[in-house]
Amino acid sequence: MLYQKKLIINIEILKLLKELLKKNNLFDIWVYGNNSDKYSDLDLIFIYKKNSNKKLFKNNIFNIKKDASIIITTKKVCTDIFYFDYLNIYSVKKNVMIKNKLNKKYEKNIFFLSVIDRYFERRSKILKIKSINEKNLRIIKSYFYSIAHFLKIQNSLKLKKIFNSNLKNYWIIRKLSKSGQSKEFINKIRKDDIEVFYPLINKYCETKYPLNDFNGNLKIKNAMKFQSINKYKKNFVPKIVIRIYYEYSRNNFYIFKRLRKCINLNKFSKIEKIDKNMNFIINKKKNFLINSCKKINQLKIKSGLYRLNWFV
């Protein structure tokens, strides 16, 4: 297994989180991931009530920030994080795992949109890796996570066998990285693993969402450069990828207006309506991000957005 079902949290961090919850105006602190070693991510979701306490970040948060990613949201939209991913989340306040109560009819679209959010951006970064370090290993792990989501949609025993075989190379690299011997394996994982699923995901996207009269480019500085026109270019993505990001951009909140400036559509592109369930999920995600941004700005901090923070 790439991701452990059991949540692993350092006892000292858990004590600190409980203290933060007592002393600050928070509705709850949610935790997912683990910090079993330096290559694992522990993600903390700080859920605010209507009124905020800025001292939390000024005085306390830096004690744990080096060991965790911090996500900011509000009580109003906190459960909508499940529209991004099916996460195993632990509540510090209630000392229980939070149940995902979303309608099952959204499940496949949630997995598909998670692949779109993560897969192509992760792949583009991996193709540029020259040597392995802690940050790169997390990118590779995130890439495999997106593949696991794709396999939730394409329930194929053959693909699962390929995936499980590819994971062995990841674990070899992760193990050898501690001894500094992993450099020779990056080309192997790039050739044998990274590119295996690329044509399969492209084919699925283009078959399921052909969008024959839609083409465009997405160029975000220091993050990604995609185009849906030339299939022989390394930065080629299926048309549905650009279409979904265009759907994200159809909002006047500042982060989405910024995204809209990064998208250049072919003047002959036909903007067809997107699947209604998919559109519902995208709107839920946008609303979650808007609430998070407002709280982040109120707290006067520079990070804390979930998943799509690279496009802002």
Tab-separated table of C-alpha atoms in Angstrom:
chain	number	residue	atom	x	y	z
A	1	MET	CA	0.000	0.000	0.000
A	2	LEU	CA	1.241	3.472	-0.872
A	3	TYR	CA	-0.961	5.243	1.625
A	4	GLN	CA	-1.573	3.891	5.071
A	5	LYS	CA	-5.188	3.688	6.179
A	6	LYS	CA	-4.082	4.170	9.767
A	7	LEU	CA	-3.454	7.788	10.659
A	8	ILE	CA	-0.013	8.308	12.193
A	9	ILE	CA	0.484	11.481	14.233
A	10	ASN	CA	3.428	12.406	16.416
A	11	ILE	CA	2.220	12.455	20.045
A	12	GLU	CA	3.858	15.823	20.743
A	13	ILE	CA	2.154	17.398	17.709
A	14	LEU	CA	-1.191	15.960	18.798
A	15	LYS	CA	-0.749	17.486	22.271
A	16	LEU	CA	0.052	20.849	20.713
A	17	LEU	CA	-3.008	20.660	18.469
A	18	LYS	CA	-5.235	19.975	21.464
A	19	GLU	CA	-3.755	22.994	23.240
A	20	LEU	CA	-4.312	25.197	20.182
A	21	LEU	CA	-7.909	24.058	20.028
A	22	LYS	CA	-8.483	24.969	23.679
A	23	LYS	CA	-6.874	28.405	23.544
A	24	ASN	CA	-8.087	29.721	20.186
A	25	ASN	CA	-11.351	30.514	18.512
A	26	LEU	CA	-11.462	27.366	16.363
A	27	PHE	CA	-14.374	25.094	15.561
A	28	ASP	CA	-12.044	22.119	15.130
A	29	ILE	CA	-8.678	20.933	13.809
A	30	TRP	CA	-8.771	18.090	11.298
A	31	VAL	CA	-5.787	15.916	10.451
A	32	TYR	CA	-5.030	13.584	7.561
A	33	GLY	CA	-1.902	11.956	6.169
A	34	ASN	CA	0.868	11.005	8.593
A	35	ASN	CA	4.311	12.075	9.760
A	36	SER	CA	5.864	8.631	10.127
A	37	ASP	CA	8.999	9.845	8.287
A	38	LYS	CA	10.332	12.941	6.495
A	39	TYR	CA	8.815	11.869	3.153
A	40	SER	CA	5.284	11.673	4.539
A	41	ASP	CA	2.906	14.602	4.720
A	42	LEU	CA	0.813	15.500	7.726
A	43	ASP	CA	-1.942	17.899	6.666
A	44	LEU	CA	-3.712	20.034	9.237
A	45	ILE	CA	-7.048	21.694	8.505
A	46	PHE	CA	-7.757	24.629	10.804
A	47	ILE	CA	-11.526	25.203	10.836
A	48	TYR	CA	-12.483	28.667	12.002
A	49	LYS	CA	-15.654	29.941	13.513
A	50	LYS	CA	-17.035	33.227	12.243
A	51	ASN	CA	-14.637	35.277	14.382
A	52	SER	CA	-10.914	34.692	13.994
A	53	ASN	CA	-7.975	34.787	16.353
A	54	LYS	CA	-4.893	36.091	14.543
A	55	LYS	CA	-2.621	35.260	17.466
A	56	LEU	CA	-2.872	31.586	16.574
A	57	PHE	CA	-0.633	32.052	13.582
A	58	LYS	CA	1.614	34.682	15.097
A	59	ASN	CA	2.471	32.762	18.239
A	60	ASN	CA	1.870	29.060	17.794
A	61	ILE	CA	1.685	27.759	14.260
A	62	PHE	CA	5.399	27.868	13.482
A	63	ASN	CA	6.003	25.201	16.113
A	64	ILE	CA	4.328	22.660	13.836
A	65	LYS	CA	4.553	24.173	10.348
A	66	LYS	CA	7.919	22.535	9.642
A	67	ASP	CA	6.270	19.114	10.126
A	68	ALA	CA	2.938	19.730	8.386
A	69	SER	CA	0.986	21.453	5.654
A	70	ILE	CA	-1.541	23.959	6.967
A	71	ILE	CA	-4.965	24.340	5.336
A	72	ILE	CA	-7.379	27.080	6.359
A	73	THR	CA	-11.150	26.848	6.042
A	74	THR	CA	-14.360	27.706	7.888
A	75	LYS	CA	-17.102	25.814	9.676
A	76	LYS	CA	-19.512	26.820	6.906
A	77	VAL	CA	-17.782	24.812	4.147
A	78	CYS	CA	-15.384	22.412	5.931
A	79	THR	CA	-17.142	19.188	4.901
A	80	ASP	CA	-16.948	20.256	1.249
A	81	ILE	CA	-13.284	19.264	1.284
A	82	PHE	CA	-14.561	15.774	0.422
A	83	TYR	CA	-15.511	17.105	-3.026
A	84	PHE	CA	-11.749	17.371	-3.693
A	85	ASP	CA	-10.795	13.905	-2.432
A	86	TYR	CA	-12.053	10.999	-0.396
A	87	LEU	CA	-9.845	11.653	2.634
A	88	ASN	CA	-9.312	9.813	5.922
A	89	ILE	CA	-9.731	12.734	8.315
A	90	TYR	CA	-9.350	12.742	12.090
A	91	SER	CA	-11.086	15.316	14.303
A	92	VAL	CA	-8.903	16.560	17.174
A	93	LYS	CA	-11.960	18.002	18.924
A	94	LYS	CA	-14.131	14.878	18.770
A	95	ASN	CA	-11.311	12.306	18.760
A	96	VAL	CA	-12.993	10.407	15.897
A	97	MET	CA	-12.601	9.932	12.151
A	98	ILE	CA	-14.858	12.255	10.135
A	99	LYS	CA	-17.334	10.384	7.933
A	100	ASN	CA	-17.765	11.314	4.296
A	101	LYS	CA	-21.520	11.764	3.819
A	102	LEU	CA	-21.516	12.779	0.147
A	103	ASN	CA	-23.985	11.237	-2.259
A	104	LYS	CA	-22.467	8.187	-4.005
A	105	LYS	CA	-23.597	9.532	-7.381
A	106	TYR	CA	-20.736	12.068	-7.232
A	107	GLU	CA	-18.013	9.519	-6.474
A	108	LYS	CA	-16.608	8.856	-9.972
A	109	ASN	CA	-16.674	12.539	-10.900
A	110	ILE	CA	-14.818	13.406	-7.693
A	111	PHE	CA	-12.108	10.873	-8.546
A	112	PHE	CA	-11.925	12.100	-12.145
A	113	LEU	CA	-11.655	15.771	-11.163
A	114	SER	CA	-8.989	14.853	-8.620
A	115	VAL	CA	-6.976	13.273	-11.450
A	116	ILE	CA	-7.388	16.458	-13.528
A	117	ASP	CA	-6.371	18.644	-10.571
A	118	ARG	CA	-3.192	16.724	-9.874
A	119	TYR	CA	-2.028	14.245	-12.525
A	120	PHE	CA	-0.855	16.440	-15.423
A	121	GLU	CA	0.775	19.025	-13.169
A	122	ARG	CA	2.632	16.296	-11.231
A	123	ARG	CA	3.723	14.565	-14.454
A	124	SER	CA	5.140	17.786	-15.907
A	125	LYS	CA	7.243	18.289	-12.769
A	126	ILE	CA	8.500	14.705	-12.673
A	127	LEU	CA	9.688	14.915	-16.275
A	128	LYS	CA	12.011	17.743	-15.184
A	129	ILE	CA	13.500	15.960	-12.161
A	130	LYS	CA	17.266	15.419	-12.439
A	131	SER	CA	17.936	13.931	-9.031
A	132	ILE	CA	15.919	12.737	-6.070
A	133	ASN	CA	15.381	14.800	-2.949
A	134	GLU	CA	12.742	15.044	-0.225
A	135	LYS	CA	10.552	17.443	-2.215
A	136	ASN	CA	10.729	15.358	-5.400
A	137	LEU	CA	9.777	12.189	-3.575
A	138	ARG	CA	6.617	13.877	-2.348
A	139	ILE	CA	5.795	14.936	-5.906
A	140	ILE	CA	6.249	11.349	-7.107
A	141	LYS	CA	4.101	10.059	-4.258
A	142	SER	CA	1.394	12.580	-5.160
A	143	TYR	CA	1.612	11.443	-8.781
A	144	PHE	CA	0.979	7.833	-7.792
A	145	TYR	CA	-1.918	9.000	-5.634
A	146	SER	CA	-3.552	10.527	-8.727
A	147	ILE	CA	-3.045	7.245	-10.605
A	148	ALA	CA	-4.779	5.418	-7.739
A	149	HIS	CA	-7.737	7.767	-8.241
A	150	PHE	CA	-7.779	6.999	-11.958
A	151	LEU	CA	-7.960	3.289	-11.152
A	152	LYS	CA	-11.067	3.990	-9.072
A	153	ILE	CA	-12.690	5.051	-12.356
A	154	GLN	CA	-11.086	2.429	-14.601
A	155	ASN	CA	-11.575	-0.697	-12.512
A	156	SER	CA	-9.136	-2.885	-14.427
A	157	LEU	CA	-7.227	-5.784	-12.857
A	158	LYS	CA	-4.573	-5.496	-15.569
A	159	LEU	CA	-3.949	-1.807	-14.822
A	160	LYS	CA	-3.895	-2.474	-11.092
A	161	LYS	CA	-1.180	-5.090	-11.590
A	162	ILE	CA	0.882	-2.586	-13.595
A	163	PHE	CA	0.312	0.043	-10.904
A	164	ASN	CA	1.384	-2.273	-8.073
A	165	SER	CA	4.482	-3.260	-10.050
A	166	ASN	CA	5.361	0.404	-10.639
A	167	LEU	CA	5.020	1.148	-6.946
A	168	LYS	CA	7.973	-1.120	-6.265
A	169	ASN	CA	10.250	1.352	-8.055
A	170	TYR	CA	8.862	4.180	-5.909
A	171	TRP	CA	9.668	2.278	-2.724
A	172	ILE	CA	13.160	1.418	-4.015
A	173	ILE	CA	13.823	5.122	-4.661
A	174	ARG	CA	12.378	6.097	-1.308
A	175	LYS	CA	14.566	3.567	0.506
A	176	LEU	CA	17.740	4.393	-1.417
A	177	SER	CA	17.231	8.138	-1.085
A	178	LYS	CA	18.257	7.827	2.565
A	179	SER	CA	21.650	6.485	1.479
A	180	GLY	CA	22.082	8.843	-1.478
A	181	GLN	CA	22.045	6.015	-4.073
A	182	SER	CA	18.743	6.845	-5.802
A	183	LYS	CA	19.940	9.047	-8.683
A	184	GLU	CA	20.251	6.184	-11.169
A	185	PHE	CA	16.632	5.154	-10.554
A	186	ILE	CA	14.978	8.424	-11.609
A	187	ASN	CA	15.308	7.637	-15.323
A	188	LYS	CA	13.885	4.185	-14.712
A	189	ILE	CA	10.821	5.481	-12.876
A	190	ARG	CA	10.351	8.159	-15.528
A	191	LYS	CA	10.572	5.696	-18.410
A	192	ASP	CA	8.924	2.605	-16.937
A	193	ASP	CA	6.337	4.161	-14.637
A	194	ILE	CA	5.490	7.790	-15.346
A	195	GLU	CA	4.773	7.343	-19.053
A	196	VAL	CA	2.872	4.064	-18.751
A	197	PHE	CA	-0.416	5.669	-17.702
A	198	TYR	CA	-0.150	8.877	-19.740
A	199	PRO	CA	-1.611	7.468	-22.999
A	200	LEU	CA	-4.235	5.514	-21.047
A	201	ILE	CA	-5.479	8.595	-19.192
A	202	ASN	CA	-5.429	10.637	-22.405
A	203	LYS	CA	-7.435	7.988	-24.227
A	204	TYR	CA	-9.991	7.775	-21.412
A	205	CYS	CA	-10.436	11.561	-21.341
A	206	GLU	CA	-10.771	11.913	-25.094
A	207	THR	CA	-13.158	8.980	-25.390
A	208	LYS	CA	-15.343	10.011	-22.452
A	209	TYR	CA	-15.211	13.753	-23.210
A	210	PRO	CA	-14.310	14.188	-26.922
A	211	LEU	CA	-15.004	17.982	-27.182
A	212	ASN	CA	-14.130	18.007	-30.893
A	213	ASP	CA	-14.600	21.757	-31.318
A	214	PHE	CA	-12.611	22.867	-28.264
A	215	ASN	CA	-8.887	23.727	-28.052
A	216	GLY	CA	-6.811	25.958	-25.851
A	217	ASN	CA	-3.671	26.682	-23.841
A	218	LEU	CA	-3.107	27.010	-20.112
A	219	LYS	CA	0.095	28.749	-19.034
A	220	ILE	CA	0.715	29.456	-15.359
A	221	LYS	CA	4.079	30.978	-14.495
A	222	ASN	CA	6.364	28.696	-12.459
A	223	ALA	CA	3.671	26.004	-12.323
A	224	MET	CA	2.549	24.549	-15.643
A	225	LYS	CA	2.224	25.034	-19.361
A	226	PHE	CA	-0.389	22.887	-21.102
A	227	GLN	CA	-1.965	22.821	-24.535
A	228	SER	CA	-4.717	20.645	-26.013
A	229	ILE	CA	-3.747	21.054	-29.687
A	230	ASN	CA	-0.612	19.101	-30.649
A	231	LYS	CA	-0.629	15.501	-29.396
A	232	TYR	CA	3.090	15.123	-30.105
A	233	LYS	CA	4.159	17.815	-27.637
A	234	LYS	CA	5.186	16.888	-24.087
A	235	ASN	CA	2.827	19.484	-22.643
A	236	PHE	CA	-0.210	18.070	-24.464
A	237	VAL	CA	-3.298	17.392	-22.349
A	238	PRO	CA	-6.771	16.181	-23.353
A	239	LYS	CA	-9.247	18.924	-24.202
A	240	ILE	CA	-11.350	18.232	-21.119
A	241	VAL	CA	-8.423	19.377	-18.926
A	242	ILE	CA	-8.426	22.900	-20.382
A	243	ARG	CA	-12.242	22.856	-20.394
A	244	ILE	CA	-12.388	22.081	-16.666
A	245	TYR	CA	-9.873	24.796	-15.789
A	246	TYR	CA	-11.916	27.178	-17.905
A	247	GLU	CA	-14.930	26.176	-15.791
A	248	TYR	CA	-12.957	26.974	-12.626
A	249	SER	CA	-12.135	30.390	-14.080
A	250	ARG	CA	-15.771	31.345	-14.660
A	251	ASN	CA	-16.074	33.305	-11.439
A	252	ASN	CA	-15.244	36.914	-10.571
A	253	PHE	CA	-13.425	36.118	-7.336
A	254	TYR	CA	-9.810	37.257	-7.715
A	255	ILE	CA	-8.075	33.856	-7.839
A	256	PHE	CA	-10.370	32.688	-10.633
A	257	LYS	CA	-10.017	35.943	-12.545
A	258	ARG	CA	-6.255	35.399	-12.319
A	259	LEU	CA	-6.671	31.871	-13.653
A	260	ARG	CA	-8.820	33.142	-16.529
A	261	LYS	CA	-5.935	35.330	-17.703
A	262	CYS	CA	-3.777	32.190	-17.996
A	263	ILE	CA	-6.185	30.430	-20.366
A	264	ASN	CA	-6.097	31.147	-24.079
A	265	LEU	CA	-8.885	29.452	-26.066
A	266	ASN	CA	-8.912	28.961	-29.819
A	267	LYS	CA	-11.268	31.604	-31.226
A	268	PHE	CA	-13.291	28.855	-32.915
A	269	SER	CA	-13.719	26.843	-29.695
A	270	LYS	CA	-17.247	25.808	-28.849
A	271	ILE	CA	-17.982	26.050	-25.108
A	272	GLU	CA	-20.268	23.074	-24.557
A	273	LYS	CA	-22.089	22.592	-21.267
A	274	ILE	CA	-20.248	20.413	-18.819
A	275	ASP	CA	-21.819	17.391	-17.095
A	276	LYS	CA	-24.227	18.708	-14.434
A	277	ASN	CA	-22.851	16.542	-11.607
A	278	MET	CA	-19.302	17.530	-12.504
A	279	ASN	CA	-20.316	21.175	-12.628
A	280	PHE	CA	-21.935	20.842	-9.184
A	281	ILE	CA	-18.673	19.473	-7.741
A	282	ILE	CA	-16.591	22.213	-9.368
A	283	ASN	CA	-18.863	24.876	-7.882
A	284	LYS	CA	-18.573	23.261	-4.447
A	285	LYS	CA	-14.788	23.327	-4.765
A	286	LYS	CA	-14.786	26.946	-5.905
A	287	ASN	CA	-16.948	27.932	-2.949
A	288	PHE	CA	-14.587	26.114	-0.586
A	289	LEU	CA	-11.593	27.944	-2.072
A	290	ILE	CA	-13.336	31.329	-1.877
A	291	ASN	CA	-14.151	30.837	1.813
A	292	SER	CA	-10.580	29.731	2.488
A	293	CYS	CA	-9.107	32.734	0.642
A	294	LYS	CA	-11.260	35.176	2.584
A	295	LYS	CA	-10.152	33.666	5.885
A	296	ILE	CA	-6.489	33.549	4.798
A	297	ASN	CA	-6.653	37.231	3.845
A	298	GLN	CA	-8.324	38.076	7.149
A	299	LEU	CA	-5.536	36.289	9.018
A	300	LYS	CA	-2.944	38.099	6.874
A	301	ILE	CA	-1.000	34.962	6.049
A	302	LYS	CA	0.426	33.835	2.703
A	303	SER	CA	-0.579	30.171	2.505
A	304	GLY	CA	-3.292	27.747	3.537
A	305	LEU	CA	-5.242	27.008	0.357
A	306	TYR	CA	-6.099	23.382	-0.381
A	307	ARG	CA	-4.941	21.547	-3.499
A	308	LEU	CA	-5.212	24.261	-6.184
A	309	ASN	CA	-2.901	26.732	-4.448
A	310	TRP	CA	-0.436	26.609	-7.377
A	311	PHE	CA	-2.819	28.529	-9.656
A	312	VAL	CA	-3.088	31.489	-7.290
